[in-house]
PDB file of C-alpha atoms and ligand atoms in Angstrom:
ATOM      1  CA  MET A   3     153.105 -56.157-211.398  1.00  0.00           C
ATOM      2  CA  THR A   4     155.479 -53.723-209.570  1.00  0.00           C
ATOM      3  CA  ASP A   5     159.262 -53.217-210.169  1.00  0.00           C
ATOM      4  CA  GLY A   6     158.328 -51.092-206.063  1.00  0.00           C
ATOM      5  CA  ALA A   7     159.239 -51.333-202.728  1.00  0.00           C
ATOM      6  CA  ILE A   8     156.811 -52.540-200.952  1.00  0.00           C
ATOM      7  CA  LEU A   9     156.822 -50.406-197.189  1.00  0.00           C
ATOM      8  CA  GLN A  10     155.279 -52.022-193.648  1.00  0.00           C
ATOM      9  CA  VAL A  11     153.900 -49.300-191.677  1.00  0.00           C
ATOM     10  CA  GLY A  12     153.682 -50.867-188.281  1.00  0.00           C
ATOM     11  CA  GLY A  13     153.586 -53.515-186.588  1.00  0.00           C
ATOM     12  CA  LEU A  14     152.266 -57.039-188.041  1.00  0.00           C
ATOM     13  CA  HIS A  15     151.911 -60.361-187.496  1.00  0.00           C
ATOM     14  CA  PRO A  16     155.496 -62.240-187.273  1.00  0.00           C
ATOM     15  CA  THR A  17     155.023 -64.382-190.434  1.00  0.00           C
ATOM     16  CA  VAL A  18     153.782 -60.758-192.575  1.00  0.00           C
ATOM     17  CA  GLU A  19     156.678 -59.433-191.333  1.00  0.00           C
ATOM     18  CA  ARG A  20     159.154 -62.274-191.585  1.00  0.00           C
ATOM     19  CA  GLU A  21     157.213 -62.670-195.164  1.00  0.00           C
ATOM     20  CA  LEU A  22     157.664 -59.113-196.165  1.00  0.00           C
ATOM     21  CA  ALA A  23     161.785 -59.032-194.810  1.00  0.00           C
ATOM     22  CA  THR A  24     162.706 -62.612-197.173  1.00  0.00           C
ATOM     23  CA  THR A  25     160.158 -63.007-199.944  1.00  0.00           C
ATOM     24  CA  TYR A  26     160.288 -59.335-200.832  1.00  0.00           C
ATOM     25  CA  GLY A  27     162.908 -56.687-198.653  1.00  0.00           C
ATOM     26  CA  ALA A  28     160.436 -55.095-197.465  1.00  0.00           C
ATOM     27  CA  LEU A  29     161.253 -51.249-196.190  1.00  0.00           C
ATOM     28  CA  ARG A  30     159.974 -50.505-193.100  1.00  0.00           C
ATOM     29  CA  LEU A  31     158.433 -47.132-192.227  1.00  0.00           C
ATOM     30  CA  PRO A  32     160.294 -45.993-188.851  1.00  0.00           C
ATOM     31  CA  PRO A  33     158.146 -45.366-186.100  1.00  0.00           C
ATOM     32  CA  GLU A  34     159.986 -42.056-184.766  1.00  0.00           C
ATOM     33  CA  PRO A  35     158.247 -38.906-186.802  1.00  0.00           C
ATOM     34  CA  GLY A  36     161.881 -37.784-187.507  1.00  0.00           C
ATOM     35  CA  ASP A  37     163.653 -40.531-188.867  1.00  0.00           C
ATOM     36  CA  ALA A  38     160.254 -41.589-190.984  1.00  0.00           C
ATOM     37  CA  ALA A  39     160.599 -37.753-192.350  1.00  0.00           C
ATOM     38  CA  ALA A  40     164.333 -39.290-193.559  1.00  0.00           C
ATOM     39  CA  PHE A  41     163.362 -42.359-194.555  1.00  0.00           C
ATOM     40  CA  LEU A  42     160.312 -41.873-196.774  1.00  0.00           C
ATOM     41  CA  ALA A  43     162.118 -38.051-198.461  1.00  0.00           C
ATOM     42  CA  GLU A  44     164.934 -41.233-198.985  1.00  0.00           C
ATOM     43  CA  HIS A  45     162.561 -43.955-199.969  1.00  0.00           C
ATOM     44  CA  GLY A  46     159.114 -42.631-200.651  1.00  0.00           C
ATOM     45  CA  PRO A  47     159.226 -43.119-203.625  1.00  0.00           C
ATOM     46  CA  ASP A  48     160.304 -45.947-204.420  1.00  0.00           C
ATOM     47  CA  VAL A  49     156.897 -47.237-203.074  1.00  0.00           C
ATOM     48  CA  THR A  50     154.540 -48.953-205.207  1.00  0.00           C
ATOM     49  CA  VAL A  51     152.666 -51.517-202.138  1.00  0.00           C
ATOM     50  CA  ALA A  52     152.188 -50.149-198.464  1.00  0.00           C
ATOM     51  CA  VAL A  53     151.425 -52.800-195.761  1.00  0.00           C
ATOM     52  CA  THR A  54     149.744 -52.195-192.678  1.00  0.00           C
ATOM     53  CA  SER A  55     147.582 -52.645-190.072  1.00  0.00           C
ATOM     54  CA  ALA A  56     148.146 -49.488-187.865  1.00  0.00           C
ATOM     55  CA  GLY A  57     147.073 -47.176-190.796  1.00  0.00           C
ATOM     56  CA  MET A  58     147.808 -44.981-192.825  1.00  0.00           C
ATOM     57  CA  ASP A  59     147.014 -41.752-192.885  1.00  0.00           C
ATOM     58  CA  ALA A  60     146.787 -38.945-195.666  1.00  0.00           C
ATOM     59  CA  ALA A  61     150.894 -36.900-194.987  1.00  0.00           C
ATOM     60  CA  LEU A  62     151.899 -40.827-195.322  1.00  0.00           C
ATOM     61  CA  ILE A  63     149.504 -41.448-198.401  1.00  0.00           C
ATOM     62  CA  GLY A  64     150.720 -39.099-200.011  1.00  0.00           C
ATOM     63  CA  ALA A  65     154.335 -39.002-199.310  1.00  0.00           C
ATOM     64  CA  LEU A  66     154.516 -42.626-201.943  1.00  0.00           C
ATOM     65  CA  PRO A  67     154.071 -41.235-205.740  1.00  0.00           C
ATOM     66  CA  ARG A  68     153.650 -44.730-207.080  1.00  0.00           C
ATOM     67  CA  LEU A  69     151.465 -46.006-203.630  1.00  0.00           C
ATOM     68  CA  ALA A  70     149.081 -48.984-206.123  1.00  0.00           C
ATOM     69  CA  ALA A  71     147.712 -50.286-203.178  1.00  0.00           C
ATOM     70  CA  VAL A  72     147.870 -51.004-199.234  1.00  0.00           C
ATOM     71  CA  ILE A  73     147.412 -54.347-197.547  1.00  0.00           C
ATOM     72  CA  ASN A  74     145.161 -53.886-194.546  1.00  0.00           C
ATOM     73  CA  LEU A  75     145.677 -56.339-191.512  1.00  0.00           C
ATOM     74  CA  GLY A  76     142.348 -56.448-189.988  1.00  0.00           C
ATOM     75  CA  VAL A  77     139.041 -56.307-191.314  1.00  0.00           C
ATOM     76  CA  GLY A  78     138.338 -52.742-189.897  1.00  0.00           C
ATOM     77  CA  TYR A  79     140.900 -49.928-192.168  1.00  0.00           C
ATOM     78  CA  ASP A  80     138.830 -47.064-190.563  1.00  0.00           C
ATOM     79  CA  ALA A  81     142.771 -45.787-189.830  1.00  0.00           C
ATOM     80  CA  VAL A  82     143.372 -45.749-193.262  1.00  0.00           C
ATOM     81  CA  ASP A  83     142.497 -42.034-195.138  1.00  0.00           C
ATOM     82  CA  VAL A  84     140.160 -43.522-197.812  1.00  0.00           C
ATOM     83  CA  ALA A  85     139.695 -40.343-198.983  1.00  0.00           C
ATOM     84  CA  ALA A  86     143.007 -39.626-199.969  1.00  0.00           C
ATOM     85  CA  LEU A  87     143.295 -43.448-201.922  1.00  0.00           C
ATOM     86  CA  LYS A  88     140.199 -43.064-203.988  1.00  0.00           C
ATOM     87  CA  PRO A  89     141.456 -40.344-206.380  1.00  0.00           C
ATOM     88  CA  ARG A  90     144.789 -41.942-206.936  1.00  0.00           C
ATOM     89  CA  GLY A  91     142.620 -45.044-207.379  1.00  0.00           C
ATOM     90  CA  ILE A  92     145.254 -46.589-204.931  1.00  0.00           C
ATOM     91  CA  VAL A  93     143.070 -49.909-203.598  1.00  0.00           C
ATOM     92  CA  LEU A  94     143.179 -51.282-201.203  1.00  0.00           C
ATOM     93  CA  SER A  95     142.292 -54.536-199.483  1.00  0.00           C
ATOM     94  CA  ASN A  96     141.023 -56.037-196.027  1.00  0.00           C
ATOM     95  CA  THR A  97     140.963 -59.262-193.909  1.00  0.00           C
ATOM     96  CA  PRO A  98     137.204 -60.585-193.761  1.00  0.00           C
ATOM     97  CA  ASP A  99     135.653 -63.307-192.692  1.00  0.00           C
ATOM     98  CA  VAL A 100     139.028 -65.199-191.472  1.00  0.00           C
ATOM     99  CA  LEU A 101     138.168 -63.717-187.609  1.00  0.00           C
ATOM    100  CA  THR A 102     134.055 -63.369-188.217  1.00  0.00           C
ATOM    101  CA  ASP A 103     133.577 -66.596-185.701  1.00  0.00           C
ATOM    102  CA  CYS A 104     136.289 -65.315-183.396  1.00  0.00           C
ATOM    103  CA  VAL A 105     135.300 -61.731-182.719  1.00  0.00           C
ATOM    104  CA  ALA A 106     130.999 -63.221-182.438  1.00  0.00           C
ATOM    105  CA  ASP A 107     132.292 -65.604-179.607  1.00  0.00           C
ATOM    106  CA  LEU A 108     134.533 -62.500-178.512  1.00  0.00           C
ATOM    107  CA  ALA A 109     131.021 -60.767-178.787  1.00  0.00           C
ATOM    108  CA  VAL A 110     129.259 -63.310-177.004  1.00  0.00           C
ATOM    109  CA  GLY A 111     131.493 -64.366-174.679  1.00  0.00           C
ATOM    110  CA  GLY A 112     131.396 -60.344-173.948  1.00  0.00           C
ATOM    111  CA  LEU A 113     127.565 -60.352-173.051  1.00  0.00           C
ATOM    112  CA  ILE A 114     128.137 -63.517-171.622  1.00  0.00           C
ATOM    113  CA  ASP A 115     130.864 -61.435-168.353  1.00  0.00           C
ATOM    114  CA  VAL A 116     128.694 -58.619-167.754  1.00  0.00           C
ATOM    115  CA  PHE A 117     124.949 -59.838-167.186  1.00  0.00           C
ATOM    116  CA  ARG A 118     126.897 -63.283-164.932  1.00  0.00           C
ATOM    117  CA  GLY A 119     129.523 -61.274-163.734  1.00  0.00           C
ATOM    118  CA  MET A 120     131.942 -63.726-164.268  1.00  0.00           C
ATOM    119  CA  SER A 121     135.373 -61.386-164.668  1.00  0.00           C
ATOM    120  CA  ALA A 122     133.483 -59.595-162.087  1.00  0.00           C
ATOM    121  CA  GLY A 123     133.283 -63.305-159.352  1.00  0.00           C
ATOM    122  CA  ASP A 124     136.988 -63.840-160.184  1.00  0.00           C
ATOM    123  CA  ARG A 125     138.218 -61.208-158.829  1.00  0.00           C
ATOM    124  CA  PHE A 126     135.935 -61.599-155.282  1.00  0.00           C
ATOM    125  CA  VAL A 127     137.813 -65.365-155.488  1.00  0.00           C
ATOM    126  CA  ARG A 128     140.957 -64.133-155.539  1.00  0.00           C
ATOM    127  CA  ARG A 129     140.623 -61.085-153.512  1.00  0.00           C
ATOM    128  CA  GLY A 130     139.812 -63.638-150.636  1.00  0.00           C
ATOM    129  CA  GLU A 131     135.769 -62.971-150.675  1.00  0.00           C
ATOM    130  CA  TRP A 132     134.546 -65.798-151.437  1.00  0.00           C
ATOM    131  CA  ALA A 133     135.918 -67.756-148.604  1.00  0.00           C
ATOM    132  CA  ALA A 134     135.401 -64.998-146.018  1.00  0.00           C
ATOM    133  CA  GLY A 135     131.600 -65.871-145.993  1.00  0.00           C
ATOM    134  CA  ARG A 136     130.785 -63.102-148.019  1.00  0.00           C
ATOM    135  CA  LYS A 137     128.159 -62.845-150.802  1.00  0.00           C
ATOM    136  CA  PHE A 138     128.473 -62.777-154.299  1.00  0.00           C
ATOM    137  CA  PRO A 139     125.607 -60.276-155.981  1.00  0.00           C
ATOM    138  CA  LEU A 140     123.043 -62.197-157.486  1.00  0.00           C
ATOM    139  CA  ARG A 141     123.112 -61.317-161.666  1.00  0.00           C
ATOM    140  CA  ARG A 142     120.897 -61.222-164.871  1.00  0.00           C
ATOM    141  CA  ARG A 143     119.683 -64.019-166.519  1.00  0.00           C
ATOM    142  CA  VAL A 144     121.521 -63.853-169.949  1.00  0.00           C
ATOM    143  CA  SER A 145     119.058 -66.935-172.100  1.00  0.00           C
ATOM    144  CA  GLY A 146     115.879 -65.735-173.126  1.00  0.00           C
ATOM    145  CA  THR A 147     117.132 -62.116-173.112  1.00  0.00           C
ATOM    146  CA  ARG A 148     116.242 -59.145-175.936  1.00  0.00           C
ATOM    147  CA  VAL A 149     119.267 -58.097-177.878  1.00  0.00           C
ATOM    148  CA  GLY A 150     119.754 -55.434-180.689  1.00  0.00           C
ATOM    149  CA  ILE A 151     122.642 -55.801-182.839  1.00  0.00           C
ATOM    150  CA  LEU A 152     123.352 -52.433-184.066  1.00  0.00           C
ATOM    151  CA  GLY A 153     125.581 -53.918-187.938  1.00  0.00           C
ATOM    152  CA  LEU A 154     123.780 -56.946-189.548  1.00  0.00           C
ATOM    153  CA  GLY A 155     127.464 -57.503-191.202  1.00  0.00           C
ATOM    154  CA  ARG A 156     129.194 -60.278-191.724  1.00  0.00           C
ATOM    155  CA  ILE A 157     130.384 -60.246-187.325  1.00  0.00           C
ATOM    156  CA  GLY A 158     126.700 -59.239-186.503  1.00  0.00           C
ATOM    157  CA  ARG A 159     125.167 -62.524-188.343  1.00  0.00           C
ATOM    158  CA  ALA A 160     127.098 -64.136-186.867  1.00  0.00           C
ATOM    159  CA  ILE A 161     126.147 -63.506-183.323  1.00  0.00           C
ATOM    160  CA  ALA A 162     123.119 -63.411-184.447  1.00  0.00           C
ATOM    161  CA  HIS A 163     123.557 -65.750-184.590  1.00  0.00           C
ATOM    162  CA  ARG A 164     125.114 -67.928-181.857  1.00  0.00           C
ATOM    163  CA  LEU A 165     122.308 -65.684-179.502  1.00  0.00           C
ATOM    164  CA  GLU A 166     119.582 -67.511-180.996  1.00  0.00           C
ATOM    165  CA  ALA A 167     121.159 -70.577-179.703  1.00  0.00           C
ATOM    166  CA  PHE A 168     120.394 -69.437-175.642  1.00  0.00           C
ATOM    167  CA  GLY A 169     116.730 -67.999-177.068  1.00  0.00           C
ATOM    168  CA  CYS A 170     117.706 -64.921-177.102  1.00  0.00           C
ATOM    169  CA  THR A 171     114.836 -62.013-178.664  1.00  0.00           C
ATOM    170  CA  ILE A 172     116.631 -60.368-181.910  1.00  0.00           C
ATOM    171  CA  SER A 173     116.669 -57.022-183.188  1.00  0.00           C
ATOM    172  CA  TYR A 174     119.008 -54.704-185.406  1.00  0.00           C
ATOM    173  CA  HIS A 175     119.367 -51.687-187.222  1.00  0.00           C
ATOM    174  CA  ASN A 176     121.846 -51.075-190.427  1.00  0.00           C
ATOM    175  CA  ARG A 177     121.922 -47.986-192.585  1.00  0.00           C
ATOM    176  CA  ARG A 178     119.888 -50.486-194.973  1.00  0.00           C
ATOM    177  CA  ARG A 179     117.068 -53.191-193.868  1.00  0.00           C
ATOM    178  CA  VAL A 180     118.614 -57.308-194.573  1.00  0.00           C
ATOM    179  CA  ASP A 181     115.747 -58.970-196.656  1.00  0.00           C
ATOM    180  CA  ASP A 182     117.323 -62.689-195.714  1.00  0.00           C
ATOM    181  CA  VAL A 183     117.558 -63.090-191.879  1.00  0.00           C
ATOM    182  CA  ALA A 184     114.407 -62.535-189.385  1.00  0.00           C
ATOM    183  CA  TYR A 185     114.864 -60.409-186.783  1.00  0.00           C
ATOM    184  CA  ALA A 186     112.839 -58.019-186.305  1.00  0.00           C
ATOM    185  CA  TYR A 187     113.980 -54.497-187.458  1.00  0.00           C
ATOM    186  CA  ALA A 188     114.922 -50.913-185.454  1.00  0.00           C
ATOM    187  CA  ALA A 189     114.173 -47.936-187.945  1.00  0.00           C
ATOM    188  CA  SER A 190     117.311 -46.215-185.771  1.00  0.00           C
ATOM    189  CA  PRO A 191     120.069 -46.917-183.138  1.00  0.00           C
ATOM    190  CA  VAL A 192     117.554 -45.354-180.140  1.00  0.00           C
ATOM    191  CA  GLU A 193     114.255 -47.703-181.382  1.00  0.00           C
ATOM    192  CA  LEU A 194     117.252 -50.605-181.563  1.00  0.00           C
ATOM    193  CA  ALA A 195     117.823 -49.605-177.946  1.00  0.00           C
ATOM    194  CA  ARG A 196     114.034 -48.895-176.900  1.00  0.00           C
ATOM    195  CA  GLY A 197     113.241 -52.645-177.720  1.00  0.00           C
ATOM    196  CA  ALA A 198     116.230 -54.575-176.913  1.00  0.00           C
ATOM    197  CA  ASP A 199     117.451 -54.932-172.774  1.00  0.00           C
ATOM    198  CA  ALA A 200     121.594 -55.151-174.408  1.00  0.00           C
ATOM    199  CA  VAL A 201     122.890 -53.624-177.963  1.00  0.00           C
ATOM    200  CA  VAL A 202     126.638 -55.082-179.118  1.00  0.00           C
ATOM    201  CA  VAL A 203     127.779 -53.248-181.253  1.00  0.00           C
ATOM    202  CA  VAL A 204     129.365 -54.174-184.546  1.00  0.00           C
ATOM    203  CA  THR A 205     129.330 -51.963-187.008  1.00  0.00           C
ATOM    204  CA  PRO A 206     132.161 -50.689-189.204  1.00  0.00           C
ATOM    205  CA  GLY A 207     134.724 -47.646-187.505  1.00  0.00           C
ATOM    206  CA  GLY A 208     134.767 -44.053-189.567  1.00  0.00           C
ATOM    207  CA  PRO A 209     133.016 -40.756-190.140  1.00  0.00           C
ATOM    208  CA  GLY A 210     129.922 -42.690-191.595  1.00  0.00           C
ATOM    209  CA  THR A 211     129.576 -44.539-187.746  1.00  0.00           C
ATOM    210  CA  GLN A 212     131.619 -41.504-185.865  1.00  0.00           C
ATOM    211  CA  ALA A 213     129.123 -42.293-181.876  1.00  0.00           C
ATOM    212  CA  LEU A 214     126.368 -43.091-183.153  1.00  0.00           C
ATOM    213  CA  VAL A 215     125.733 -45.142-180.647  1.00  0.00           C
ATOM    214  CA  SER A 216     124.806 -41.367-178.719  1.00  0.00           C
ATOM    215  CA  ALA A 217     125.059 -40.060-175.047  1.00  0.00           C
ATOM    216  CA  GLU A 218     120.832 -40.867-175.771  1.00  0.00           C
ATOM    217  CA  VAL A 219     120.910 -44.222-177.541  1.00  0.00           C
ATOM    218  CA  ILE A 220     123.050 -44.777-173.548  1.00  0.00           C
ATOM    219  CA  ALA A 221     119.818 -43.607-172.001  1.00  0.00           C
ATOM    220  CA  ALA A 222     116.924 -45.477-174.372  1.00  0.00           C
ATOM    221  CA  LEU A 223     119.832 -48.814-172.468  1.00  0.00           C
ATOM    222  CA  GLY A 224     119.485 -46.990-169.328  1.00  0.00           C
ATOM    223  CA  PRO A 225     119.894 -49.137-165.972  1.00  0.00           C
ATOM    224  CA  SER A 226     119.476 -51.473-166.254  1.00  0.00           C
ATOM    225  CA  GLY A 227     120.221 -52.249-170.128  1.00  0.00           C
ATOM    226  CA  TYR A 228     123.895 -52.930-171.319  1.00  0.00           C
ATOM    227  CA  LEU A 229     126.236 -52.425-174.222  1.00  0.00           C
ATOM    228  CA  VAL A 230     128.534 -54.263-176.085  1.00  0.00           C
ATOM    229  CA  ASN A 231     131.555 -52.958-178.165  1.00  0.00           C
ATOM    230  CA  VAL A 232     133.666 -55.146-179.993  1.00  0.00           C
ATOM    231  CA  ALA A 233     133.535 -51.955-183.700  1.00  0.00           C
ATOM    232  CA  ARG A 234     135.874 -49.653-183.202  1.00  0.00           C
ATOM    233  CA  GLY A 235     135.582 -46.940-179.885  1.00  0.00           C
ATOM    234  CA  SER A 236     134.501 -44.023-181.989  1.00  0.00           C
ATOM    235  CA  VAL A 237     131.181 -45.695-183.299  1.00  0.00           C
ATOM    236  CA  VAL A 238     130.158 -44.819-178.872  1.00  0.00           C
ATOM    237  CA  ASP A 239     130.905 -41.750-177.358  1.00  0.00           C
ATOM    238  CA  GLN A 240     132.739 -42.903-174.989  1.00  0.00           C
ATOM    239  CA  ASP A 241     132.411 -39.283-172.824  1.00  0.00           C
ATOM    240  CA  ALA A 242     128.398 -40.158-172.064  1.00  0.00           C
ATOM    241  CA  LEU A 243     128.839 -43.516-172.212  1.00  0.00           C
ATOM    242  CA  VAL A 244     131.766 -43.496-168.908  1.00  0.00           C
ATOM    243  CA  ALA A 245     129.289 -40.525-167.296  1.00  0.00           C
ATOM    244  CA  ALA A 246     126.403 -43.227-167.444  1.00  0.00           C
ATOM    245  CA  LEU A 247     128.271 -46.286-166.633  1.00  0.00           C
ATOM    246  CA  THR A 248     129.575 -43.896-163.286  1.00  0.00           C
ATOM    247  CA  SER A 249     126.252 -42.708-161.804  1.00  0.00           C
ATOM    248  CA  GLY A 250     124.399 -46.020-163.180  1.00  0.00           C
ATOM    249  CA  ALA A 251     122.618 -45.124-165.317  1.00  0.00           C
ATOM    250  CA  LEU A 252     123.823 -47.760-167.516  1.00  0.00           C
ATOM    251  CA  GLY A 253     123.491 -51.667-165.837  1.00  0.00           C
ATOM    252  CA  GLY A 254     126.928 -51.577-167.547  1.00  0.00           C
ATOM    253  CA  ALA A 255     129.792 -52.580-170.524  1.00  0.00           C
ATOM    254  CA  ALA A 256     131.303 -55.182-171.944  1.00  0.00           C
ATOM    255  CA  LEU A 257     134.176 -53.187-174.273  1.00  0.00           C
ATOM    256  CA  ASP A 258     136.675 -54.852-176.449  1.00  0.00           C
ATOM    257  CA  VAL A 259     137.477 -50.781-178.250  1.00  0.00           C
ATOM    258  CA  PHE A 260     138.110 -47.464-177.112  1.00  0.00           C
ATOM    259  CA  THR A 261     138.413 -43.917-178.484  1.00  0.00           C
ATOM    260  CA  ASP A 262     141.971 -43.825-177.967  1.00  0.00           C
ATOM    261  CA  GLU A 263     143.491 -47.973-177.422  1.00  0.00           C
ATOM    262  CA  PRO A 264     145.657 -48.286-175.757  1.00  0.00           C
ATOM    263  CA  ARG A 265     144.666 -45.853-173.007  1.00  0.00           C
ATOM    264  CA  VAL A 266     141.038 -46.414-170.305  1.00  0.00           C
ATOM    265  CA  PRO A 267     138.268 -44.229-168.650  1.00  0.00           C
ATOM    266  CA  GLU A 268     140.263 -45.377-165.761  1.00  0.00           C
ATOM    267  CA  GLU A 269     136.939 -44.476-163.945  1.00  0.00           C
ATOM    268  CA  LEU A 270     136.113 -47.870-165.276  1.00  0.00           C
ATOM    269  CA  PHE A 271     138.566 -49.570-163.668  1.00  0.00           C
ATOM    270  CA  ALA A 272     136.826 -49.490-160.363  1.00  0.00           C
ATOM    271  CA  LEU A 273     132.851 -50.827-161.132  1.00  0.00           C
ATOM    272  CA  ASP A 274     132.373 -54.486-161.071  1.00  0.00           C
ATOM    273  CA  ASN A 275     129.518 -53.807-163.714  1.00  0.00           C
ATOM    274  CA  VAL A 276     131.723 -53.477-166.420  1.00  0.00           C
ATOM    275  CA  VAL A 277     134.138 -55.453-168.339  1.00  0.00           C
ATOM    276  CA  LEU A 278     137.535 -54.323-169.983  1.00  0.00           C
ATOM    277  CA  LEU A 279     138.923 -55.998-172.513  1.00  0.00           C
ATOM    278  CA  PRO A 280     142.289 -55.256-174.961  1.00  0.00           C
ATOM    279  CA  HIS A 281     140.880 -55.415-177.633  1.00  0.00           C
ATOM    280  CA  ILE A 282     141.079 -59.190-178.505  1.00  0.00           C
ATOM    281  CA  GLY A 283     138.396 -59.501-180.882  1.00  0.00           C
ATOM    282  CA  SER A 284     140.108 -60.981-183.114  1.00  0.00           C
ATOM    283  CA  ALA A 285     143.333 -61.614-180.862  1.00  0.00           C
ATOM    284  CA  THR A 286     143.279 -66.065-181.094  1.00  0.00           C
ATOM    285  CA  VAL A 287     146.593 -68.159-182.469  1.00  0.00           C
ATOM    286  CA  GLU A 288     144.374 -69.680-185.094  1.00  0.00           C
ATOM    287  CA  THR A 289     142.324 -65.861-186.924  1.00  0.00           C
ATOM    288  CA  ARG A 290     145.264 -64.023-185.954  1.00  0.00           C
ATOM    289  CA  GLU A 291     147.436 -66.818-188.632  1.00  0.00           C
ATOM    290  CA  ALA A 292     144.473 -66.381-190.892  1.00  0.00           C
ATOM    291  CA  MET A 293     144.712 -62.410-191.606  1.00  0.00           C
ATOM    292  CA  ALA A 294     148.817 -63.194-191.758  1.00  0.00           C
ATOM    293  CA  GLN A 295     147.956 -65.582-194.910  1.00  0.00           C
ATOM    294  CA  LEU A 296     145.126 -63.211-195.999  1.00  0.00           C
ATOM    295  CA  VAL A 297     147.546 -60.571-196.069  1.00  0.00           C
ATOM    296  CA  ILE A 298     149.962 -63.077-197.632  1.00  0.00           C
ATOM    297  CA  ARG A 299     147.926 -63.549-200.421  1.00  0.00           C
ATOM    298  CA  ASN A 300     146.335 -60.688-201.552  1.00  0.00           C
ATOM    299  CA  LEU A 301     149.950 -59.454-201.684  1.00  0.00           C
ATOM    300  CA  GLU A 302     151.116 -61.086-203.300  1.00  0.00           C
ATOM    301  CA  ARG A 303     148.254 -61.431-206.175  1.00  0.00           C
ATOM    302  CA  PHE A 304     148.751 -57.577-205.633  1.00  0.00           C
ATOM    303  CA  LEU A 305     152.013 -58.021-207.504  1.00  0.00           C
ATOM    304  CA  ALA A 306     151.699 -60.643-209.927  1.00  0.00           C
ATOM    305  CA  ASP A 307     148.858 -59.461-212.103  1.00  0.00           C
ATOM    306  CA  GLY A 308     146.944 -55.385-210.215  1.00  0.00           C
ATOM    307  CA  THR A 309     144.048 -57.274-207.968  1.00  0.00           C
ATOM    308  CA  LEU A 310     143.449 -58.142-204.589  1.00  0.00           C
ATOM    309  CA  VAL A 311     141.786 -61.433-203.314  1.00  0.00           C
ATOM    310  CA  THR A 312     139.448 -59.469-200.440  1.00  0.00           C
ATOM    311  CA  PRO A 313     139.158 -56.116-202.195  1.00  0.00           C
ATOM    312  CA  VAL A 314     137.674 -53.263-200.361  1.00  0.00           C
ATOM    313  CA  PRO A 315     135.272 -51.371-202.795  1.00  0.00           C
ATOM    314  CA  LEU A 316     135.912 -48.180-201.752  1.00  0.00           C
TER     315      LEU A 316
HETATM  316  C1  8YV B   4     143.094 -56.040-184.881  1.00  0.00           C
HETATM  317  C2  8YV B   4     140.569 -55.479-186.347  1.00  0.00           C
HETATM  318  O1  8YV B   4     142.316 -53.886-184.584  1.00  0.00           O
HETATM  319  O2  8YV B   4     140.322 -57.014-187.775  1.00  0.00           O
HETATM  320  C3  8YV B   4     140.032 -55.759-187.267  1.00  0.00           C
HETATM  321  O3  8YV B   4     139.579 -54.681-187.500  1.00  0.00           O
HETATM  322  O4  8YV B   4     140.221 -54.729-185.268  1.00  0.00           O
HETATM  323  C4  8YV B   4     142.147 -56.511-185.311  1.00  0.00           C
HETATM  324  O5  8YV B   4     141.771 -57.961-185.507  1.00  0.00           O
HETATM  325  C5  8YV B   4     143.562 -55.526-186.226  1.00  0.00           C
HETATM  326  O6  8YV B   4     143.496 -55.372-186.466  1.00  0.00           O
HETATM  327  C6  8YV B   4     144.663 -56.813-186.020  1.00  0.00           C
HETATM  328  O7  8YV B   4     146.560 -56.512-185.173  1.00  0.00           O
END
């Protein structure tokens, strides 16, 4: 299919890096911008396929005139400038399905943690406060609560399914109503937040969902409401979230994603009603290996016949 070169953009799972280097003799984009410019001037015209997890901006895509496919490690592809791919007919694949369970597990785990104070309780024990005779404050019950899912896609459904086993009442908001579920549909994120004890954010990132969880949505959740975000930091107005958490206007949050990772607002470090995680939704040995294998299968398929196993509709 291609007589061109394969380019690795950013760090990847070791299985993918090994395969790219040994089977395909892939080129690797230098991390330093100055080195990258010289590299692209020399090798850019040869590259037909890029493999990435870090993403690709319009300038990088523009520096690869023969680029025909971008193979993304990750289900979310908001770091790839899709608008720059489309007019050139460049195809894109991602890694759906294989990570659904792990991301759903982490979302439910984060929700339980922030409601019950598991991480906070662990710190309490380690600080010796229990041994010193202090009482850990009572926290909130998970079973039977009302949970709003913002984005009822594959992962949103898996989260809802798990929470049904906890007797939770599930509602959701999507751009479009989903036909085959019995969950209540909320017409807007604000309406979703008004009718829920917790909102779990699991939409795609990108321009279409930028700050969808606005100050108004956070206010609608209120002092006894909780926010769980396993999607992208960009989906939440992070300044409004930090303000609400520090003032007590929001009950708590479990956050796996942030707007400027790996930077996390330091104001949150002292808050025991906030669970902070280092973007680990899919980060298990099993799931990352499955994602790596899916990347390799997409690459093989594209090189064999120009199609993809898991194409993103552009
Ligand atoms: C990681 C994720 O960001 O799949 C996604 O969209 O958020 C995560 O799995 C990553 O892409 C893996 O390196």
